Short mmCIF file of C-alpha atoms and ligand atoms in Angstrom, two decimals:
data_model
loop_
_atom_site.label_atom_id
_atom_site.label_comp_id
_atom_site.label_asym_id
_atom_site.label_seq_id
_atom_site.Cartn_x
_atom_site.Cartn_y
_atom_site.Cartn_z
CA MET A 1132 -20.92 -10.68 -9.22
CA ALA A 1133 -19.36 -12.84 -6.64
CA SER A 1134 -18.69 -11.09 -3.15
CA PRO A 1135 -15.38 -10.05 -1.96
CA VAL A 1136 -13.21 -12.79 -0.36
CA PHE A 1137 -12.99 -10.82 3.08
CA ASP A 1138 -15.99 -9.03 4.78
CA HIS A 1139 -15.16 -5.31 5.29
CA SER A 1140 -16.92 -5.33 8.58
CA LYS A 1141 -14.42 -7.65 9.96
CA VAL A 1142 -11.46 -7.10 7.92
CA THR A 1143 -10.07 -3.47 7.97
CA VAL A 1144 -8.00 -2.48 4.84
CA VAL A 1145 -5.98 0.79 4.84
CA PHE A 1146 -4.36 1.65 1.54
CA VAL A 1147 -1.10 3.51 2.19
CA LEU A 1148 -0.18 5.77 -0.81
CA GLY A 1149 2.64 8.08 -1.63
CA GLY A 1150 5.61 8.40 -4.29
CA PRO A 1151 8.60 6.04 -4.24
CA GLY A 1152 10.78 7.07 -1.24
CA ALA A 1153 7.86 9.16 0.50
CA GLY A 1154 8.35 6.84 3.75
CA LYS A 1155 5.60 4.57 3.34
CA GLY A 1156 7.31 1.33 4.70
CA THR A 1157 9.18 3.52 7.50
CA GLN A 1158 5.88 4.74 8.81
CA CYS A 1159 3.93 1.47 8.37
CA ALA A 1160 6.57 -0.45 10.49
CA TYR A 1161 5.56 2.18 13.44
CA LEU A 1162 1.89 1.84 12.84
CA VAL A 1163 2.25 -2.04 13.06
CA ASP A 1164 3.70 -1.49 16.41
CA ASP A 1165 1.06 1.07 17.54
CA PHE A 1166 -1.94 -0.64 16.19
CA GLY A 1167 -1.24 -4.27 15.53
CA PHE A 1168 -1.77 -4.00 11.71
CA CYS A 1169 -0.22 -6.57 9.67
CA HIS A 1170 1.80 -4.67 6.77
CA LEU A 1171 1.75 -5.59 3.17
CA SER A 1172 3.96 -3.92 0.74
CA ALA A 1173 2.86 -4.61 -2.94
CA GLY A 1174 6.20 -3.98 -4.02
CA ASP A 1175 7.66 -6.46 -1.30
CA LEU A 1176 5.33 -9.31 -2.31
CA LEU A 1177 6.12 -8.64 -5.77
CA ARG A 1178 9.91 -8.77 -5.12
CA ALA A 1179 9.28 -12.16 -3.36
CA GLU A 1180 7.49 -13.66 -6.05
CA GLN A 1181 10.00 -12.61 -8.86
CA HIS A 1182 12.67 -14.54 -6.77
CA ARG A 1183 10.24 -17.71 -5.92
CA GLU A 1184 11.37 -21.02 -7.51
CA GLY A 1185 8.86 -22.00 -10.36
CA SER A 1186 7.10 -18.73 -10.28
CA GLU A 1187 5.32 -18.11 -13.77
CA PHE A 1188 5.45 -14.47 -13.33
CA GLY A 1189 9.29 -14.17 -12.22
CA GLN A 1190 10.36 -12.44 -15.48
CA LEU A 1191 7.52 -10.39 -16.15
CA ILE A 1192 7.99 -8.78 -12.62
CA GLN A 1193 11.52 -8.37 -13.07
CA THR A 1194 11.26 -6.34 -16.08
CA CYS A 1195 8.45 -4.13 -14.64
CA ILE A 1196 10.31 -3.48 -11.68
CA LYS A 1197 13.56 -2.71 -13.55
CA GLU A 1198 11.60 -0.31 -15.70
CA GLY A 1199 9.28 1.10 -13.02
CA THR A 1200 6.26 0.12 -14.67
CA ILE A 1201 3.17 -1.37 -13.43
CA VAL A 1202 2.91 -5.04 -12.90
CA PRO A 1203 -0.57 -6.57 -14.43
CA MET A 1204 -3.13 -6.06 -11.50
CA GLU A 1205 -4.13 -9.76 -11.41
CA VAL A 1206 -0.62 -10.87 -10.25
CA THR A 1207 -0.41 -8.04 -7.63
CA ILE A 1208 -4.07 -8.66 -6.32
CA LYS A 1209 -3.53 -12.32 -6.19
CA LEU A 1210 -0.22 -11.86 -4.07
CA LEU A 1211 -2.22 -9.31 -1.75
CA GLU A 1212 -5.15 -11.73 -1.26
CA ASN A 1213 -2.92 -14.93 -0.69
CA ALA A 1214 -0.88 -12.65 1.82
CA MET A 1215 -4.07 -11.51 3.65
CA SER A 1216 -5.36 -15.33 4.07
CA ALA A 1217 -2.07 -16.43 5.40
CA ALA A 1218 -1.77 -13.57 8.03
CA LEU A 1219 -5.34 -13.99 9.06
CA LYS A 1220 -4.83 -17.70 9.46
CA GLU A 1221 -1.89 -17.42 11.26
CA GLY A 1222 -3.13 -14.65 13.58
CA ARG A 1223 -0.53 -11.94 12.22
CA ALA A 1224 -3.35 -9.35 11.63
CA GLY A 1225 -4.31 -8.05 15.02
CA ASP A 1226 -6.42 -9.42 17.68
CA GLY A 1227 -9.56 -10.97 16.99
CA TRP A 1228 -8.19 -13.42 14.43
CA LYS A 1229 -10.04 -16.43 15.74
CA GLU A 1230 -13.52 -14.65 14.63
CA GLY A 1231 -12.06 -13.85 11.34
CA ARG A 1232 -11.25 -10.19 12.49
CA GLY A 1233 -8.04 -8.06 11.24
CA ARG A 1234 -6.35 -5.26 10.07
CA PHE A 1235 -4.21 -4.50 7.26
CA LEU A 1236 -1.97 -1.58 5.93
CA VAL A 1237 -1.63 -2.29 2.17
CA ASP A 1238 1.42 -0.29 1.03
CA GLY A 1239 1.98 0.99 -2.51
CA PHE A 1240 -1.50 -0.19 -3.52
CA PRO A 1241 -3.50 0.62 -5.85
CA ARG A 1242 -1.52 2.52 -8.33
CA LYS A 1243 -4.47 2.95 -10.65
CA MET A 1244 -7.99 3.25 -10.38
CA ASP A 1245 -8.80 -0.26 -12.04
CA GLN A 1246 -6.80 -1.80 -9.39
CA ALA A 1247 -8.76 -0.22 -6.61
CA LEU A 1248 -11.90 -1.13 -8.07
CA LYS A 1249 -11.00 -4.83 -8.45
CA PHE A 1250 -9.57 -5.19 -5.15
CA ASP A 1251 -13.06 -3.61 -3.45
CA ASP A 1252 -14.92 -5.75 -5.54
CA GLU A 1253 -13.19 -9.13 -5.17
CA VAL A 1254 -10.79 -9.05 -2.18
CA CYS A 1255 -12.06 -6.58 0.38
CA MET A 1256 -13.66 -3.13 0.49
CA ALA A 1257 -10.86 -0.71 1.52
CA SER A 1258 -11.70 1.34 4.43
CA ALA A 1259 -9.24 4.39 4.40
CA VAL A 1260 -6.43 6.01 2.83
CA LEU A 1261 -3.34 7.24 4.21
CA PHE A 1262 -1.36 9.27 1.74
CA PHE A 1263 2.11 10.31 2.34
CA SER A 1264 3.21 13.48 0.26
CA THR A 1265 6.43 15.06 -0.23
CA THR A 1266 8.53 16.58 -3.06
CA GLU A 1267 10.18 14.83 -5.81
CA GLU A 1268 13.44 16.02 -4.57
CA VAL A 1269 13.10 14.73 -1.25
CA MET A 1270 12.30 11.39 -2.51
CA LEU A 1271 15.06 11.42 -4.93
CA SER A 1272 17.58 11.89 -2.15
CA ARG A 1273 16.18 9.63 0.23
CA LEU A 1274 16.23 6.71 -2.74
CA LEU A 1275 19.73 7.31 -3.53
CA GLU A 1276 21.01 7.17 0.17
CA ARG A 1277 18.62 3.95 0.55
CA GLY A 1278 20.11 2.68 -2.66
CA LYS A 1279 23.51 2.41 -1.02
CA THR A 1280 22.59 -0.38 1.36
CA SER A 1281 19.01 -1.76 0.03
CA GLY A 1282 20.34 -3.88 -2.67
CA ARG A 1283 17.39 -3.10 -4.77
CA GLU A 1284 17.92 -2.97 -8.59
CA ASP A 1285 15.23 -0.03 -8.92
CA ASP A 1286 17.25 2.39 -6.37
CA ASN A 1287 19.34 4.03 -8.99
CA ALA A 1288 19.08 7.44 -10.90
CA GLU A 1289 17.51 6.01 -14.04
CA SER A 1290 15.09 3.63 -12.56
CA ILE A 1291 13.85 6.29 -10.00
CA LYS A 1292 13.13 8.58 -12.75
CA LYS A 1293 11.09 6.04 -14.36
CA ARG A 1294 9.43 5.36 -11.34
CA PHE A 1295 8.47 9.05 -10.58
CA SER A 1296 6.89 9.27 -14.18
CA THR A 1297 4.49 6.24 -13.57
CA SER A 1298 3.72 6.34 -9.73
CA LEU A 1299 3.20 10.06 -9.05
CA PRO A 1300 0.54 11.01 -11.25
CA LEU A 1301 -1.25 7.66 -10.68
CA ASN A 1302 -1.30 8.10 -6.80
CA PHE A 1303 -2.44 11.41 -7.45
CA ARG A 1304 -5.43 10.45 -9.49
CA VAL A 1305 -6.30 7.83 -6.81
CA LYS A 1306 -6.34 10.39 -4.11
CA THR A 1307 -8.39 12.80 -6.34
CA TYR A 1308 -10.89 10.14 -6.89
CA THR A 1309 -11.63 9.27 -3.30
CA PRO A 1310 -14.95 10.93 -2.18
CA GLN A 1311 -14.91 9.97 1.56
CA LEU A 1312 -12.76 12.56 2.68
CA GLY A 1313 -13.35 11.64 6.24
CA ARG A 1314 -11.37 8.48 5.51
CA VAL A 1315 -8.60 9.94 3.25
CA ILE A 1316 -5.79 11.48 5.21
CA GLU A 1317 -2.95 13.20 3.78
CA ILE A 1318 0.46 13.46 5.75
CA ASP A 1319 3.23 15.53 4.82
CA SER A 1320 6.13 13.19 4.95
CA SER A 1321 8.96 15.68 4.45
CA PRO A 1322 9.72 16.26 8.14
CA ALA A 1323 11.68 14.18 10.29
CA VAL A 1324 10.50 10.31 10.62
CA GLU A 1325 9.61 10.96 14.50
CA THR A 1326 7.19 13.96 13.36
CA VAL A 1327 5.77 12.15 10.65
CA HIS A 1328 5.14 9.17 12.87
CA ALA A 1329 3.45 11.31 15.49
CA ARG A 1330 1.21 12.86 12.94
CA ALA A 1331 0.39 9.20 11.47
CA LYS A 1332 -0.38 7.74 14.77
CA GLU A 1333 -2.65 10.53 15.68
CA ALA A 1334 -4.35 10.44 12.41
CA VAL A 1335 -4.60 6.55 12.41
CA GLY A 1336 -6.06 6.66 16.04
CA LYS A 1337 -9.07 8.71 14.71
CA LEU A 1338 -9.42 6.79 11.82
CA LEU A 1339 -9.89 3.38 13.00
CA PRO A 1340 -13.24 3.78 15.08
CA LEU A 1341 -14.57 5.43 11.94
CA CYS A 1342 -13.69 2.12 9.88
CA LYS A 1343 -15.58 0.00 12.20
CA GLN A 1344 -18.92 1.86 11.81
CA ALA A 1345 -21.71 -0.06 10.44
CA ASP A 1346 -22.49 2.77 7.87
CA HIS A 1347 -19.23 1.84 5.77
CA GLN A 1348 -21.23 0.35 3.07
CA THR A 1349 -20.10 2.10 -0.09
CA ARG A 1350 -16.65 1.76 -1.79
CA SER A 1351 -14.28 4.74 -1.21
CA TRP A 1352 -13.59 4.91 -5.01
CA ILE A 1353 -15.85 6.44 -7.74
P1 ADP B 1957 8.91 4.06 0.68
O1 ADP B 1957 8.33 2.55 1.47
O2 ADP B 1957 7.75 4.97 0.53
O3 ADP B 1957 9.43 3.83 -0.74
P2 ADP B 1957 10.82 4.11 2.50
O4 ADP B 1957 10.17 3.99 4.02
O5 ADP B 1957 11.67 2.86 2.11
O6 ADP B 1957 10.06 4.62 1.43
O7 ADP B 1957 11.87 5.23 2.79
C1 ADP B 1957 12.74 5.54 1.88
C2 ADP B 1957 14.07 5.93 2.73
O8 ADP B 1957 14.00 7.23 3.38
C3 ADP B 1957 14.59 4.90 3.75
O9 ADP B 1957 15.93 4.87 3.44
C4 ADP B 1957 14.22 5.56 4.76
O10 ADP B 1957 14.98 5.26 6.07
C5 ADP B 1957 14.22 7.29 4.67
N1 ADP B 1957 12.99 7.77 5.36
C6 ADP B 1957 11.94 7.47 5.42
N2 ADP B 1957 11.27 8.59 6.01
C7 ADP B 1957 12.13 9.54 6.25
C8 ADP B 1957 11.81 10.80 6.75
N3 ADP B 1957 11.01 11.13 7.29
N4 ADP B 1957 13.20 11.38 6.88
C9 ADP B 1957 14.33 11.27 6.27
N5 ADP B 1957 14.37 9.77 5.76
C10 ADP B 1957 13.44 9.08 5.68
P1 AMP B 1958 7.87 0.04 -4.39
O1 AMP B 1958 8.43 -1.02 -3.74
O2 AMP B 1958 6.60 0.37 -3.86
O3 AMP B 1958 8.62 0.96 -4.85
O4 AMP B 1958 7.47 -0.87 -5.93
C1 AMP B 1958 8.73 -1.43 -6.67
C2 AMP B 1958 7.96 -1.84 -7.97
O5 AMP B 1958 6.95 -2.81 -7.88
C3 AMP B 1958 7.34 -0.78 -8.68
O6 AMP B 1958 8.02 0.42 -9.58
C4 AMP B 1958 6.24 -1.48 -9.66
O7 AMP B 1958 7.10 -2.10 -10.95
C5 AMP B 1958 5.85 -2.63 -8.86
N1 AMP B 1958 4.79 -2.20 -7.93
C6 AMP B 1958 4.52 -1.82 -6.77
N2 AMP B 1958 3.37 -1.83 -6.43
C7 AMP B 1958 2.47 -2.16 -7.66
C8 AMP B 1958 1.23 -2.22 -7.83
N3 AMP B 1958 0.25 -1.81 -6.84
N4 AMP B 1958 0.98 -2.59 -8.99
C9 AMP B 1958 1.84 -2.76 -9.95
N5 AMP B 1958 3.14 -2.60 -9.95
C10 AMP B 1958 3.56 -2.54 -8.40
#
């Protein structure tokens, strides 16, 4: 089998998981400032591709997003790989880019085990997982509030319900299947933004040195 595009001893990938509205994007913005990550949101990349002129996937992505279903992984993984290449080339993924080093927060991906395995095999072996957890009630109220200004066509009660039914069990399975517990951190994202941020910052500060260790030779998934 061909090796991954990026060498995980140089490129650190932290998957950021959690249900819709759990606060992934909000916390990633802070962690970018704290640690110099490049933040890549699978949902944002898909929305950009949906509106890109000439995209062969525009219609398919639009339907999936509206219905809250999973976009075929080949599309999402290719978008992530392209975005990682561009960020490394342009020096947007932290210090060390001239030696091909970089660090990424990959937000909203993977949503299924097959996505995790394909990404590990073909793009870059992930180093760690940050999991933001809260209740559906909290997420619903945040998303309805966000919907007042986000302009997103899936921040409405009907789409949110569908998104809960596809994203939550799948995210949960991903978490369950991750055996390297030292590199899987669950953070309760119910409290205020600042509280969650303080916890996330502390956790990532401890995590990053572990990601650099040479013994990180095995995938995080079974
Ligand atoms: P996700 O990326 O997981 O879908 P967002 O980061 O976009 O979620 O957050 C969803 C909404 O909730 C946003 O409007 C955001 O401002 C708000 N939000 C995020 N974290 C918190 C928090 N800890 N407390 C209250 N509101 C929050
Ligand atoms: P999000 O911005 O994370 O709320 O995602 C919005 C929508 O994009 C989801 O409801 C899915 O339709 C799609 N999507 C986001 N991430 C993925 C992914 N990893 N795999 C497939 N589809 C995704």
